[in-house]
Tab-separated table of C-alpha atoms in Angstrom:
chain	number	residue	atom	x	y	z
A	1	MET	CA	103.814	76.520	149.391
A	2	THR	CA	105.188	78.837	152.059
A	3	ALA	CA	108.827	78.638	151.026
A	4	ALA	CA	110.497	82.036	151.003
A	5	LEU	CA	110.753	83.827	147.690
A	6	GLY	CA	114.365	84.887	147.174
A	7	ALA	CA	115.666	87.898	145.330
A	8	LEU	CA	115.243	87.413	141.596
A	9	LEU	CA	117.215	89.197	138.886
A	10	SER	CA	115.758	89.293	135.395
A	11	ALA	CA	116.473	90.951	132.076
A	12	GLY	CA	115.610	94.607	132.319
A	13	GLY	CA	114.497	94.245	135.955
A	14	THR	CA	115.861	94.675	139.456
A	15	ALA	CA	115.148	92.802	142.656
A	16	ALA	CA	115.709	93.100	146.371
A	17	ALA	CA	115.191	90.537	149.121
A	18	GLY	CA	111.768	90.914	150.728
A	19	GLY	CA	111.667	92.577	154.125
A	20	THR	CA	115.167	94.044	153.986
A	21	ALA	CA	116.277	97.639	154.333
A	22	ALA	CA	117.602	97.395	150.782
A	23	ALA	CA	114.083	96.745	149.508
A	24	SER	CA	112.669	99.830	151.209
A	25	THR	CA	115.574	101.923	149.960
A	26	ALA	CA	115.017	100.664	146.421
A	27	ILE	CA	111.349	101.644	146.521
A	28	ALA	CA	112.103	105.082	147.936
A	29	ARG	CA	114.738	105.669	145.253
A	30	GLU	CA	112.294	104.599	142.547
A	31	THR	CA	109.581	106.960	143.722
A	32	ALA	CA	112.028	109.828	143.893
A	33	THR	CA	113.395	109.300	140.397
A	34	GLU	CA	110.441	107.915	138.440
A	35	GLY	CA	107.425	109.685	139.908
A	36	SER	CA	106.061	112.482	137.754
A	37	ASP	CA	105.191	114.750	140.684
A	38	ALA	CA	107.630	116.655	142.892
A	39	THR	CA	105.790	115.429	145.993
A	40	ALA	CA	106.497	111.722	145.378
A	41	ALA	CA	107.283	110.027	148.686
A	42	ALA	CA	108.364	106.745	150.206
A	43	PRO	CA	105.616	104.104	150.501
A	44	PRO	CA	104.521	102.557	153.806
A	45	PRO	CA	107.344	100.689	155.590
A	46	TYR	CA	105.329	97.449	155.815
A	47	LEU	CA	105.524	97.007	152.022
A	48	ALA	CA	108.667	95.248	150.803
A	49	LEU	CA	109.680	95.220	147.143
A	50	GLU	CA	110.845	91.701	146.308
A	51	ALA	CA	111.389	91.891	142.547
A	52	ALA	CA	110.860	94.126	139.533
A	53	TYR	CA	110.569	93.045	135.915
A	54	GLY	CA	110.960	95.319	132.931
A	55	SER	CA	111.894	95.281	129.259
A	56	GLY	CA	112.621	91.808	127.942
A	57	THR	CA	110.631	90.070	130.657
A	58	VAL	CA	107.218	91.748	130.808
A	59	THR	CA	104.615	90.719	128.238
A	60	ASN	CA	101.188	91.823	127.009
A	61	GLY	CA	102.077	95.490	126.604
A	62	TRP	CA	102.857	96.386	130.214
A	63	GLU	CA	105.904	98.529	130.941
A	64	LYS	CA	106.881	96.819	134.184
A	65	VAL	CA	105.671	94.451	136.882
A	66	GLU	CA	106.742	94.516	140.519
A	67	ARG	CA	106.222	91.957	143.265
A	68	TYR	CA	105.563	93.241	146.770
A	69	ARG	CA	105.033	91.605	150.117
A	70	ASP	CA	102.904	93.057	152.887
A	71	THR	CA	104.938	92.300	156.006
A	72	THR	CA	102.113	93.045	158.456
A	73	THR	CA	102.274	90.267	161.063
A	74	GLY	CA	98.576	89.415	160.933
A	75	PHE	CA	98.611	89.294	157.149
A	76	GLN	CA	101.508	86.851	157.054
A	77	ALA	CA	99.827	84.619	159.614
A	78	ALA	CA	96.676	84.374	157.463
A	79	ALA	CA	98.296	84.314	154.039
A	80	ALA	CA	98.703	80.567	153.435
A	81	GLU	CA	95.402	79.981	151.633
A	82	GLY	CA	94.520	76.535	150.316
A	83	TYR	CA	94.991	75.440	146.708
A	84	PRO	CA	93.343	72.506	144.879
A	85	PRO	CA	95.893	69.667	145.044
A	86	ASP	CA	95.636	68.864	141.330
A	87	GLY	CA	97.169	72.233	140.411
A	88	ARG	CA	94.199	73.824	138.658
A	89	GLY	CA	94.410	76.887	140.899
A	90	ASN	CA	98.145	77.426	140.451
A	91	GLN	CA	99.618	80.549	138.934
A	92	ASP	CA	100.476	79.994	135.286
A	93	GLY	CA	102.324	81.525	132.377
A	94	VAL	CA	104.523	84.531	133.032
A	95	ARG	CA	102.885	85.025	136.447
A	96	VAL	CA	104.958	82.137	137.817
A	97	THR	CA	108.052	84.131	136.891
A	98	TYR	CA	106.635	87.279	138.494
A	99	PHE	CA	105.934	85.337	141.690
A	100	GLY	CA	109.545	84.173	141.826
A	101	GLY	CA	108.958	80.715	140.359
A	102	VAL	CA	106.317	79.877	142.980
A	103	ALA	CA	103.086	78.513	141.526
A	104	ARG	CA	101.224	78.699	144.855
A	105	PRO	CA	102.288	82.015	146.407
A	106	THR	CA	101.012	83.196	149.751
A	107	SER	CA	98.398	85.927	149.748
A	108	ASP	CA	100.563	88.530	151.473
A	109	ARG	CA	102.252	88.904	148.093
A	110	PHE	CA	100.833	90.733	145.095
A	111	LEU	CA	101.892	92.082	141.723
A	112	LEU	CA	101.706	95.721	140.697
A	113	TYR	CA	101.547	96.191	136.924
A	114	SER	CA	102.410	99.570	135.370
A	115	ALA	CA	101.174	100.494	131.896
A	116	PRO	CA	103.095	102.607	129.387
A	117	GLY	CA	102.657	106.234	130.419
A	118	TRP	CA	102.113	105.335	134.088
A	119	ASN	CA	104.200	108.357	135.093
A	120	THR	CA	103.635	110.634	132.096
A	121	GLY	CA	99.909	110.480	131.341
A	122	ALA	CA	98.072	113.780	131.460
A	123	LYS	CA	95.077	112.669	133.515
A	124	ALA	CA	95.305	113.885	137.106
A	125	THR	CA	93.973	110.796	138.901
A	126	PRO	CA	95.672	107.442	138.220
A	127	VAL	CA	93.625	104.261	137.752
A	128	LEU	CA	94.038	100.870	139.428
A	129	LEU	CA	92.413	97.920	137.618
A	130	VAL	CA	91.328	94.987	139.802
A	131	HIS	CA	90.584	91.672	138.084
A	132	GLY	CA	88.104	88.955	139.021
A	133	ALA	CA	88.047	85.259	139.916
A	134	ASN	CA	90.285	82.710	138.239
A	135	ASP	CA	91.864	85.485	136.200
A	136	THR	CA	95.028	87.533	135.873
A	137	ALA	CA	95.809	91.182	135.228
A	138	ASP	CA	97.289	90.141	131.877
A	139	ARG	CA	94.253	88.362	130.460
A	140	ALA	CA	91.687	90.651	132.059
A	141	TRP	CA	93.097	94.041	131.083
A	142	ALA	CA	95.895	93.718	128.518
A	143	ASN	CA	95.397	90.630	126.341
A	144	PRO	CA	91.935	89.047	126.558
A	145	GLY	CA	93.042	86.410	124.075
A	146	GLU	CA	96.049	85.285	126.089
A	147	SER	CA	94.455	82.062	127.302
A	148	GLY	CA	93.167	81.098	123.863
A	149	GLY	CA	89.704	80.139	122.660
A	150	TYR	CA	86.731	81.111	124.801
A	151	GLY	CA	88.936	82.819	127.396
A	152	CYS	CA	87.388	86.192	126.645
A	153	GLY	CA	83.782	84.992	126.433
A	154	ALA	CA	83.589	85.083	122.647
A	155	LEU	CA	84.755	83.057	119.665
A	156	SER	CA	87.282	85.718	118.685
A	157	CYS	CA	89.439	87.339	121.359
A	158	PRO	CA	91.252	90.682	120.984
A	159	SER	CA	94.936	91.080	121.853
A	160	THR	CA	94.527	94.401	123.671
A	161	GLY	CA	92.179	95.512	126.422
A	162	LEU	CA	91.111	98.277	128.767
A	163	MET	CA	94.696	98.980	129.828
A	164	GLN	CA	95.769	100.030	126.339
A	165	TYR	CA	92.477	101.851	125.755
A	166	LEU	CA	92.861	104.039	128.841
A	167	ALA	CA	96.622	104.556	128.492
A	168	ALA	CA	96.125	105.813	124.936
A	169	ARG	CA	93.760	108.461	126.322
A	170	GLY	CA	96.213	109.852	128.828
A	171	HIS	CA	95.343	107.806	131.889
A	172	ARG	CA	98.101	106.637	134.217
A	173	VAL	CA	97.119	102.990	134.479
A	174	PHE	CA	98.103	100.317	136.997
A	175	ALA	CA	96.716	96.849	137.765
A	176	ILE	CA	97.011	94.473	140.673
A	177	GLY	CA	97.698	90.755	140.336
A	178	PHE	CA	96.559	88.579	143.229
A	179	ALA	CA	98.484	85.571	144.527
A	180	HIS	CA	95.384	83.372	144.888
A	181	LYS	CA	92.960	83.286	141.955
A	182	GLN	CA	89.966	82.544	144.202
A	183	GLY	CA	91.278	84.089	147.397
A	184	ASP	CA	89.694	85.713	150.414
A	185	ASN	CA	88.336	89.108	149.409
A	186	LEU	CA	89.175	90.728	152.732
A	187	MET	CA	92.834	89.867	152.287
A	188	GLN	CA	92.690	90.988	148.677
A	189	ALA	CA	91.096	94.259	149.831
A	190	GLN	CA	94.163	94.857	151.976
A	191	ALA	CA	96.329	94.242	148.897
A	192	VAL	CA	94.209	96.757	146.966
A	193	GLY	CA	94.873	99.303	149.706
A	194	ASP	CA	98.580	98.460	149.491
A	195	ALA	CA	98.580	99.023	145.729
A	196	VAL	CA	96.799	102.358	146.161
A	197	ALA	CA	99.426	103.412	148.730
A	198	LEU	CA	102.217	102.509	146.321
A	199	ILE	CA	100.655	104.446	143.444
A	200	LYS	CA	100.211	107.481	145.657
A	201	ALA	CA	103.860	107.276	146.699
A	202	LYS	CA	105.154	106.799	143.153
A	203	LEU	CA	103.196	109.700	141.700
A	204	GLY	CA	102.786	112.029	144.646
A	205	VAL	CA	99.000	112.040	144.312
A	206	GLY	CA	96.348	111.954	146.999
A	207	GLN	CA	93.698	109.813	145.293
A	208	VAL	CA	93.328	106.875	142.910
A	209	ASP	CA	90.359	105.641	140.873
A	210	LEU	CA	89.442	101.946	141.226
A	211	VAL	CA	87.910	99.704	138.553
A	212	GLY	CA	86.754	96.329	139.925
A	213	TRP	CA	85.557	93.643	137.542
A	214	SER	CA	83.371	90.745	138.764
A	215	LYS	CA	84.929	89.347	141.969
A	216	GLY	CA	87.222	92.370	141.929
A	217	GLU	CA	84.210	94.433	142.935
A	218	LEU	CA	84.217	92.798	146.377
A	219	SER	CA	87.850	93.575	147.183
A	220	THR	CA	87.603	97.172	145.946
A	221	ARG	CA	84.341	97.728	147.791
A	222	ALA	CA	85.653	96.094	150.959
A	223	TYR	CA	88.642	98.416	150.894
A	224	VAL	CA	86.676	101.664	150.626
A	225	SER	CA	84.116	100.368	153.151
A	226	SER	CA	86.786	99.471	155.740
A	227	LEU	CA	85.478	95.909	155.887
A	228	LYS	CA	88.626	94.124	156.992
A	229	PRO	CA	90.209	91.309	158.989
A	230	SER	CA	90.955	91.989	162.652
A	231	TRP	CA	94.570	92.757	161.765
A	232	GLY	CA	93.704	94.866	158.718
A	233	ARG	CA	94.030	98.568	158.026
A	234	ALA	CA	91.002	100.802	157.557
A	235	TYR	CA	90.257	102.782	154.421
A	236	ALA	CA	92.736	105.641	154.006
A	237	GLY	CA	90.322	108.049	152.286
A	238	ASP	CA	92.285	107.908	149.045
A	239	VAL	CA	89.786	106.793	146.389
A	240	ARG	CA	88.040	109.347	144.170
A	241	LYS	CA	85.861	107.058	142.055
A	242	LEU	CA	84.899	103.376	142.226
A	243	LEU	CA	83.722	101.635	139.050
A	244	THR	CA	82.252	98.124	139.214
A	245	LEU	CA	81.966	96.034	136.036
A	246	GLY	CA	79.625	93.071	136.334
A	247	GLY	CA	80.182	93.138	140.069
A	248	PRO	CA	77.819	91.026	142.199
A	249	ASN	CA	76.811	93.997	144.357
A	250	GLY	CA	73.663	92.088	145.251
A	251	GLY	CA	75.396	88.707	145.208
A	252	PHE	CA	74.885	85.710	142.937
A	253	ASP	CA	73.690	82.120	143.276
A	254	TYR	CA	74.641	80.747	139.860
A	255	PRO	CA	76.618	77.699	141.162
A	256	TYR	CA	73.614	76.503	143.184
A	257	ALA	CA	70.879	77.373	140.711
A	258	HIS	CA	72.658	75.558	137.873
A	259	GLY	CA	74.727	73.111	139.891
A	260	TRP	CA	74.435	70.043	137.666
A	261	ALA	CA	75.709	71.797	134.519
A	262	HIS	CA	78.242	73.722	136.588
A	263	ASP	CA	79.691	70.539	138.115
A	264	PHE	CA	80.458	68.889	134.800
A	265	SER	CA	83.051	71.589	134.140
A	266	ILE	CA	84.672	70.935	137.553
A	267	TRP	CA	84.439	67.241	138.488
A	268	PRO	CA	87.515	65.443	137.080
A	269	GLU	CA	85.664	62.109	136.715
A	270	CYS	CA	83.270	63.945	134.380
A	271	GLY	CA	86.153	65.509	132.443
A	272	GLY	CA	86.046	68.835	134.268
A	273	LYS	CA	89.162	70.963	134.705
A	274	ILE	CA	87.848	74.442	135.569
A	275	ASN	CA	89.192	76.121	138.694
A	276	ALA	CA	85.848	76.834	140.334
A	277	PRO	CA	83.969	75.629	143.419
A	278	SER	CA	81.223	73.034	143.396
A	279	PRO	CA	77.941	73.247	145.315
A	280	HIS	CA	78.311	69.499	145.891
A	281	SER	CA	80.594	67.388	148.027
A	282	ARG	CA	79.785	64.167	146.151
A	283	MET	CA	78.711	63.392	142.608
A	284	THR	CA	78.178	60.419	140.310
A	285	CYS	CA	80.103	60.523	137.033
A	286	TYR	CA	79.797	57.677	134.561
A	287	GLY	CA	78.421	55.398	137.252
A	288	THR	CA	81.031	56.164	139.913
A	289	TYR	CA	80.053	58.080	143.066
A	290	THR	CA	83.020	60.156	144.205
A	291	ALA	CA	83.839	62.755	146.842
A	292	HIS	CA	85.915	65.863	146.178
A	293	PRO	CA	86.001	68.021	149.306
A	294	GLU	CA	88.800	70.096	147.756
A	295	PHE	CA	86.310	71.570	145.274
A	296	SER	CA	83.597	72.315	147.812
A	297	MET	CA	82.181	75.827	148.129
A	298	THR	CA	82.237	75.453	151.914
A	299	PRO	CA	85.154	74.170	154.013
A	300	SER	CA	85.186	70.389	153.799
A	301	GLY	CA	87.618	67.597	154.617
A	302	GLY	CA	90.303	70.035	155.685
A	303	TYR	CA	90.049	72.013	152.439
A	304	ASP	CA	88.940	75.598	151.909
A	305	ASP	CA	90.208	76.491	148.446
A	306	TYR	CA	87.484	78.905	147.283
A	307	PRO	CA	86.727	81.444	150.029
A	308	GLY	CA	86.405	84.303	147.562
A	309	GLN	CA	83.546	82.617	145.718
A	310	ARG	CA	81.636	81.832	148.895
A	311	GLN	CA	81.862	85.507	149.863
A	312	MET	CA	79.901	86.513	146.723
A	313	LEU	CA	76.845	84.363	147.438
A	314	ALA	CA	73.311	85.613	147.997
A	315	ARG	CA	69.953	83.929	147.468
A	316	TRP	CA	67.931	84.869	144.394
A	317	ASP	CA	65.402	82.022	144.581
A	318	GLY	CA	62.810	84.429	145.962
A	319	VAL	CA	63.235	86.697	142.926
A	320	TYR	CA	63.913	84.413	139.963
A	321	GLY	CA	63.297	80.948	141.379
A	322	VAL	CA	65.591	77.972	140.796
A	323	ASP	CA	66.309	76.125	137.560
A	324	GLN	CA	63.959	73.165	138.015
A	325	SER	CA	65.092	71.557	134.767
A	326	ALA	CA	68.465	70.739	136.330
A	327	GLN	CA	69.151	67.308	137.779
A	328	ASP	CA	68.893	67.309	141.600
A	329	TRP	CA	67.875	70.974	141.510
A	330	TYR	CA	66.167	70.991	144.899
A	331	THR	CA	68.891	69.277	146.933
A	332	THR	CA	71.576	71.245	145.120
A	333	TYR	CA	70.063	74.588	146.126
A	334	TYR	CA	68.578	73.730	149.497
A	335	GLY	CA	70.876	70.906	150.575
A	336	GLY	CA	70.583	67.138	150.955
A	337	GLN	CA	71.116	63.885	149.076
A	338	GLY	CA	69.884	63.848	145.496
A	339	PHE	CA	69.853	61.070	142.924
A	340	TYR	CA	73.398	61.777	141.721
A	341	THR	CA	74.748	64.462	144.043
A	342	ALA	CA	74.960	65.525	147.674
A	343	GLY	CA	75.633	68.909	149.214
A	344	ASP	CA	74.861	71.302	152.044
A	345	GLY	CA	72.930	73.925	150.057
A	346	ILE	CA	73.417	77.616	149.506
A	347	GLN	CA	72.271	78.873	152.906
A	348	ARG	CA	75.019	77.027	154.749
A	349	ALA	CA	77.580	78.482	152.351
A	350	ILE	CA	76.186	81.985	152.943
A	351	ASP	CA	76.264	81.452	156.690
A	352	THR	CA	79.866	80.270	156.412
A	353	GLY	CA	81.040	83.624	155.138
A	354	SER	CA	79.189	85.611	152.463
A	355	LEU	CA	80.258	89.275	152.397
A	356	VAL	CA	77.328	90.626	150.389
A	357	ALA	CA	75.172	91.707	153.347
A	358	PRO	CA	78.136	92.932	155.449
A	359	LEU	CA	79.352	95.082	152.551
A	360	GLN	CA	75.917	96.580	152.053
A	361	ARG	CA	75.666	97.348	155.771
A	362	ALA	CA	79.138	98.868	155.901
A	363	GLY	CA	78.328	101.156	152.995
A	364	ILE	CA	80.540	103.046	150.580
A	365	PRO	CA	81.510	106.518	151.866
A	366	ALA	CA	79.760	109.467	150.237
A	367	SER	CA	83.171	110.828	149.231
A	368	VAL	CA	83.636	107.884	146.824
A	369	THR	CA	81.546	108.432	143.711
A	370	THR	CA	80.452	104.978	142.562
A	371	TYR	CA	79.523	103.835	139.059
A	372	LEU	CA	77.918	100.485	138.289
A	373	MET	CA	78.024	98.618	134.976
A	374	ALA	CA	76.116	95.492	133.965
A	375	GLY	CA	76.371	93.311	130.898
A	376	GLY	CA	73.186	92.535	129.028
A	377	SER	CA	74.105	89.519	126.889
A	378	PRO	CA	73.817	86.056	128.476
A	379	ASP	CA	75.901	84.396	125.772
A	380	VAL	CA	79.213	83.431	127.393
A	381	ILE	CA	80.859	80.763	125.265
A	382	GLY	CA	81.365	77.366	126.900
A	383	ILE	CA	79.106	77.623	129.963
A	384	PHE	CA	75.450	77.208	130.858
A	385	ASN	CA	74.328	80.827	130.892
A	386	GLU	CA	72.200	82.322	133.654
A	387	ASN	CA	68.698	82.302	132.155
A	388	ARG	CA	66.303	82.846	135.073
A	389	GLY	CA	66.315	86.631	134.636
A	390	PRO	CA	68.153	89.386	132.744
A	391	SER	CA	71.869	88.724	133.183
A	392	ASP	CA	75.312	88.860	131.618
A	393	GLY	CA	75.434	85.064	131.628
A	394	VAL	CA	76.660	84.854	135.226
A	395	VAL	CA	75.481	87.860	137.269
A	396	PHE	CA	71.935	89.260	137.191
A	397	ILE	CA	71.679	92.816	135.891
A	398	SER	CA	69.725	93.740	139.013
A	399	SER	CA	72.633	92.506	141.150
A	400	ALA	CA	75.314	94.307	139.159
A	401	LEU	CA	73.310	97.551	139.424
A	402	ASP	CA	72.273	97.115	143.069
A	403	THR	CA	73.064	100.381	144.887
A	404	THR	CA	72.235	99.212	148.413
A	405	GLY	CA	74.782	100.855	150.696
A	406	VAL	CA	76.140	103.136	147.978
A	407	ALA	CA	75.972	106.711	149.250
A	408	THR	CA	76.925	108.551	146.048
A	409	VAL	CA	75.903	106.993	142.736
A	410	GLY	CA	77.652	108.664	139.825
A	411	GLY	CA	75.971	106.565	137.156
A	412	LYS	CA	74.612	103.180	136.110
A	413	ALA	CA	74.768	101.543	132.687
A	414	THR	CA	73.881	98.267	131.020
A	415	VAL	CA	76.039	97.360	128.030
A	416	THR	CA	73.557	95.298	126.066
A	417	GLY	CA	76.163	93.823	123.727
A	418	ALA	CA	78.520	92.516	126.406
A	419	ASN	CA	78.467	89.311	128.416
A	420	HIS	CA	80.252	88.853	131.749
A	421	LEU	CA	83.638	88.068	130.195
A	422	GLU	CA	83.426	90.838	127.602
A	423	LEU	CA	82.880	93.766	129.957
A	424	GLY	CA	86.592	94.536	130.187
A	425	TRP	CA	87.177	94.816	126.445
A	426	ASN	CA	83.838	95.459	124.740
A	427	SER	CA	84.114	98.776	122.867
A	428	ALA	CA	80.962	100.219	124.422
A	429	SER	CA	82.020	99.281	127.954
A	430	GLN	CA	85.502	100.731	127.419
A	431	ALA	CA	84.010	104.011	126.212
A	432	GLN	CA	81.690	104.118	129.221
A	433	VAL	CA	84.560	103.480	131.632
A	434	ALA	CA	86.586	106.275	130.042
A	435	ALA	CA	83.615	108.648	130.281
A	436	TRP	CA	83.100	107.846	133.960
A	437	LEU	CA	86.799	108.341	134.707
A	438	ALA	CA	86.901	111.752	133.041
């Protein structure tokens, strides 16, 4: 999992070995020749370009994809996050190529996607799109139908997304691709800051707009709030606007409130294959009581494969109650041994590392105008939809629109026709995003 990624040459692309002087020189040359502004400059020296992929290799409408490594010592020491051993959390599709043939890359590596017009668009402030959990920049922003049926939250999935929508309107659009699909949001926040630094260097601009969808809200918000690991870098004051789409600003407790239905999509003995954490450590499927610590929301049995999900948790039982129609509902939410399941409960998971309260305390600087979008349709295909209160099927509207700690609110909107997985490509949400970015 930690094997070094070598230099990779591909059709239409260039590559340089990570951490070498050649890599830094290649980046500096690129910014000098491709940036649209005369003030384009070299990026930070701790960012190493490892590979670049262009025409003939890049799919889903992007112009190019680059792989970078953050060589900060503390980052590299923390970057070997855990993966489920059965492979469900591995990188897939063309992303394996982008990550140098490594299906389980370390989290000090990230992908920077550039849309057509990234250096020619007329809009002054470029945009960085930040995807959510168990997702990719390709499916989230460029081809919602890439993963097939139900991948976009509806029966019929479009082949273009917010990337094409914004690029067609003159925006210079970029997206980040994370190494770990459920990774630590503080590490991913550092990668967001890295991507912003690269965009600034390429284009010679001073600020970037951020759009964070779902889990991506936490990493974007952590960056601008300077919530960081001990080795991390503080916010550089380089974000103009922050847009959150279905972001759990007030947290969520869906896995614990609907644990029984949720587990059937995860537990392999029940036929589950989804890359998501379970509120349980043990469960009975078809008469067999099994343990799967590798799928636990909290560290268990030497595994901690879902830190990013744990960081989004907050209790909503005092607002909307708990789904008492679910099997073992009480022990699932509050902890203990039920008839078919056993687990530690939501409070222990929160105590183990939720970032919701710390983010609210840290606050978003007044200089960052923040916009919050919620989905209003709890009709996500293929899951048990959140039904205890108004939601997008996963996140409560009141959580997505929670402005606690937000100093400057530019706007709030609920897209009534969009569920959680449609917010990135629904026509009304795309129009609202474009209006906020104007």
